[in-house]
XYZ file of C-alpha atoms in Angstrom:
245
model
C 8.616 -17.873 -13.071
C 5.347 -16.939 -11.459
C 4.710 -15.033 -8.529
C 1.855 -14.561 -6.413
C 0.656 -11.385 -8.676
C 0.528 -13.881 -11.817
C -1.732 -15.904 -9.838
C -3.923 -13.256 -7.977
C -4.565 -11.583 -11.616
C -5.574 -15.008 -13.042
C -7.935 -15.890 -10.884
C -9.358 -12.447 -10.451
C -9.588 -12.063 -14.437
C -11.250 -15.659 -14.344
C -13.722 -14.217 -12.152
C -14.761 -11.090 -13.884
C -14.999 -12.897 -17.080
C -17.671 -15.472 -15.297
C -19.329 -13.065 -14.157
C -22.698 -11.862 -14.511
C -23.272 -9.402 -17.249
C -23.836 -6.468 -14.956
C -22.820 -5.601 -11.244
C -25.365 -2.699 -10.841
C -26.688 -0.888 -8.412
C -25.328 -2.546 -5.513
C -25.342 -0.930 -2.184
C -25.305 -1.248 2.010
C -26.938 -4.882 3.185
C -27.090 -6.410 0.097
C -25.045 -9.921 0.281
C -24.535 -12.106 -2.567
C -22.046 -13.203 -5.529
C -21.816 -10.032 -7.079
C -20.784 -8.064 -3.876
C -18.138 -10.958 -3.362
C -16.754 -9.804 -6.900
C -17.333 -6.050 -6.231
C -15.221 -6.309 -3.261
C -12.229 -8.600 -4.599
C -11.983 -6.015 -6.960
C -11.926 -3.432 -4.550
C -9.414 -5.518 -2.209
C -7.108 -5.793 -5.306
C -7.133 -2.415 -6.210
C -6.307 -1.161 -2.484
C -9.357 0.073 -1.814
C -10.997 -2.233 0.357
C -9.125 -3.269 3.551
C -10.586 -6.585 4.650
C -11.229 -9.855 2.921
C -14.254 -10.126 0.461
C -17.153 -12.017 1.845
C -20.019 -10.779 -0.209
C -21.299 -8.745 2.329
C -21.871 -5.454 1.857
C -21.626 -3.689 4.993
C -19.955 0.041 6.536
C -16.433 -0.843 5.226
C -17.444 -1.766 1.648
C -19.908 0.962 1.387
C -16.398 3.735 2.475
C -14.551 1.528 0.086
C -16.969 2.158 -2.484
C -17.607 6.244 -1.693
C -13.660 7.012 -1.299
C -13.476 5.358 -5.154
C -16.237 6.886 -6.585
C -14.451 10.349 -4.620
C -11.029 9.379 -6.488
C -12.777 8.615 -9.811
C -14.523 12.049 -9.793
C -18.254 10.190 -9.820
C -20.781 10.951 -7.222
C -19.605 9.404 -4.078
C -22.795 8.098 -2.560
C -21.647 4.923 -1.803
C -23.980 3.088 -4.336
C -22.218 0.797 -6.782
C -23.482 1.064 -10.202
C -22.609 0.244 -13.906
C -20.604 2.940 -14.179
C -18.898 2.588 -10.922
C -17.777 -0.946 -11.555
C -16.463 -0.438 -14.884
C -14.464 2.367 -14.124
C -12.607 0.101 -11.347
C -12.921 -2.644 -13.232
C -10.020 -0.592 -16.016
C -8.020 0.191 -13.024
C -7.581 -2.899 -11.820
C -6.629 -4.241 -15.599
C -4.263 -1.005 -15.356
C -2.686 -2.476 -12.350
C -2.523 -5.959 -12.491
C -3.204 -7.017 -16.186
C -0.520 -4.906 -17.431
C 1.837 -5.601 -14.602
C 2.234 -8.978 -16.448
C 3.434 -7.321 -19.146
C 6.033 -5.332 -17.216
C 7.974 -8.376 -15.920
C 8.061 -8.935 -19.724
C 9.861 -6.021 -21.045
C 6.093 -3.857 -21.447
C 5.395 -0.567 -19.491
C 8.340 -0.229 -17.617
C 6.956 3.320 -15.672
C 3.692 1.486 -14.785
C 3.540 1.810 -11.035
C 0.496 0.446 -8.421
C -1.601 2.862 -6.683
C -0.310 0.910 -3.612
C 2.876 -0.428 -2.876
C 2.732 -4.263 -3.038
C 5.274 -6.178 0.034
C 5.445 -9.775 -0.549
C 7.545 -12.635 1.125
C 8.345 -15.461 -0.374
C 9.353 -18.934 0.286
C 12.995 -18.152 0.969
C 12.216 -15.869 3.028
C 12.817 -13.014 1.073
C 10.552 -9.747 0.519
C 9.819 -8.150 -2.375
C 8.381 -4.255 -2.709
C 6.924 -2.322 -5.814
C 6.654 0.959 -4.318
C 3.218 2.870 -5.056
C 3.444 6.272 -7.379
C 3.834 8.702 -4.568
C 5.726 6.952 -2.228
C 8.169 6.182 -5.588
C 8.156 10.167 -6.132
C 8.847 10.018 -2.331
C 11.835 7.630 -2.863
C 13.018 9.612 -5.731
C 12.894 13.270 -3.308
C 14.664 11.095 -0.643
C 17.533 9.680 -2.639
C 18.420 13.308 -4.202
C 18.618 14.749 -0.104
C 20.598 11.735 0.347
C 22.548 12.104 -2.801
C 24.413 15.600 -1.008
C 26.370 13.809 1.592
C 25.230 16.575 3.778
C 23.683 15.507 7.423
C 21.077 18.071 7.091
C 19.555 16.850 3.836
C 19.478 13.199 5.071
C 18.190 14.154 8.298
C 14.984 16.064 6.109
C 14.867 12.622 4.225
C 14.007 11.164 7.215
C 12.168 13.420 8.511
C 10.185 12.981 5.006
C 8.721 9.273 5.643
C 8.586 9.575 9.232
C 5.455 12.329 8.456
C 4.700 9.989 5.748
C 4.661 6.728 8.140
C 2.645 9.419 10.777
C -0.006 9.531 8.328
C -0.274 6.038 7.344
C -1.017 5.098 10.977
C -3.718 7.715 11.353
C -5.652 6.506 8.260
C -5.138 3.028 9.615
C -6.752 4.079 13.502
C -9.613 6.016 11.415
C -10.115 2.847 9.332
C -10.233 0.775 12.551
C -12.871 -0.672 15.220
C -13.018 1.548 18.319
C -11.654 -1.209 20.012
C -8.289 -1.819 18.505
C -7.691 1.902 17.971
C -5.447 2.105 20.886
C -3.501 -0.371 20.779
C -2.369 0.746 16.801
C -1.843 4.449 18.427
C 0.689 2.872 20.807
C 2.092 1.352 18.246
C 2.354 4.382 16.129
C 3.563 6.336 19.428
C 6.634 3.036 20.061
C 7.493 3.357 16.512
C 7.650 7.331 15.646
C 10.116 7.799 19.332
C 12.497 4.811 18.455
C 12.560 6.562 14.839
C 13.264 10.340 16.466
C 15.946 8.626 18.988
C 17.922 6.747 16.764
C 17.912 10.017 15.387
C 19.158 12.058 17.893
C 21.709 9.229 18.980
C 23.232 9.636 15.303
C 25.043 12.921 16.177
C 26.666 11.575 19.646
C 27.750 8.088 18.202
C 30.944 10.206 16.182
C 32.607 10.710 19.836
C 32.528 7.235 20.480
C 34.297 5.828 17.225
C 37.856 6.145 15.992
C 36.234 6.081 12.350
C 32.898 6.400 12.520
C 30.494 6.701 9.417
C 29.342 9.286 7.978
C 26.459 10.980 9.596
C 25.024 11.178 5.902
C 25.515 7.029 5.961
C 23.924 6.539 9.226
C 21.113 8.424 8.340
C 20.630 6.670 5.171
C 20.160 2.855 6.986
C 17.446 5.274 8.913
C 15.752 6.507 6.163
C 16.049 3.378 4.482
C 14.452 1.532 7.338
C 11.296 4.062 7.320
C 10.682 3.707 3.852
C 10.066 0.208 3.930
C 7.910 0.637 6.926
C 6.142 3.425 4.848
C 5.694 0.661 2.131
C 4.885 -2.065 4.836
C 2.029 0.283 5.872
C 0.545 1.124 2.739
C 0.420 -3.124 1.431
C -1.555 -3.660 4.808
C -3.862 -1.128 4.312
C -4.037 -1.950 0.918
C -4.632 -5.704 1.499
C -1.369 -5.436 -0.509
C 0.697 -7.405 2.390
C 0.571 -10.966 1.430
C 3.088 -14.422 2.022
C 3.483 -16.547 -1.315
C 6.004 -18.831 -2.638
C 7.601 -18.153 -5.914
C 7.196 -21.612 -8.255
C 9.576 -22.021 -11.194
């Protein structure tokens, strides 16, 4: 079976291998092939948050400085030899060996971003990202006690998660479009704190209601894949492919 990660990877790896021998010193207003493959690597690796087009404008040159910040090399925004060959192992780390997960490899290999797919059934797929997996894992033990208190504070867990996601995606935006995601944000975050609130009163309406620790969990379960949801858009990570056998 392959899926759309089978045939991103190939076609990325089929690029980097025709490539030119070096990438080098690229940096803000130069356009050409090599940006083009600078950025799909960047794009792929979640760093990057708008299609390649071999432009190297504002948005690649952040991409480029918040890497070289996360690699621990001088973030300056330029993108040299050393630059692209660092990313270049972290995207084989995250999409070259992913192949060899689905086939019984590195089972505890996780993306830097989580990855939300839909297929052609209509179905959606998530690989959750290394800290919002540790984030599952903190959730699931709160939710593990049956007591109301711990779910609520697993809730209450993505919902400043999900907060945070939409700020880095109003600071990554155009001034123009920045309000309209911060209503969003605002819409989402008060239907999240009154279902919430609404969870305690629903027990005097119901002969035998649920649990409130249940309730709480189709919450928190909810949030979490918007959590996810958020990080593959921001990521470029948020993507509609079939699945051909």
């Amino acid at each position: 079976m392959k899926t759309w990660t089978k045939i991103v990877s190939c076609l990325v790896i089929l690029s980097v291998l025709l490539a030119p021998a070096a990438l080098a010193d690229l940096k803000r207003g130069d356009q050409s092939a090599e940006v083009e493959q600078l950025q799909r690597l960047l794009f792929e690796c979640g760093w990057l948050f708008e299609i390649p087009d071999g432009q190297f404008g504002r948005n690649t040159e952040q991409a480029v400085k918040d890497y070289e910040a996360y690699a621990g090399l001088p973030a300056d925004g330029v993108a040299d030899d050393v630059m692209i060959d660092s990313l270049t192992n972290d995207w084989y780390r995250m999409f070259a060996e992913s192949d060899a997960d689905a086939d019984g490899g590195n089972a505890d290999l996780t993306p830097y971003f989580c990855h939300h797919w839909t297929q052609a059934d209509g179905n959606s797929h998530i690989d959750y990202c290394e800290t919002h997996m540790a984030m599952y894992d903190q959730a699931a033990q709160l939710m593990s006690t049956g007591d109301p208190d711990d779910a609520k504070q697993a809730c209450a867990l993505w919902q400043s998660e999900i907060d945070r996601l939409y700020d880095q995606w109003i600071e990554r935006s155009d001034e123009s479009v920045r309000a309209s995601i911060a209503a969003g944000q605002a819409l989402f975050m008060s239907a999240a704190e009154a279902h919430c609130a609404a969870i305690d009163g629903w027990y005097a309406t119901f002969q035998s209601p649920p649990s409130a620790a249940e309730t709480q969990y189709a919450l928190e379960l909810h949030l979490r894949e918007h959590a996810a949801w958020l990080c593959a858009m921001l990521s470029g990570s948020l993507v509609q492919y079939g699945v051909e056998g």
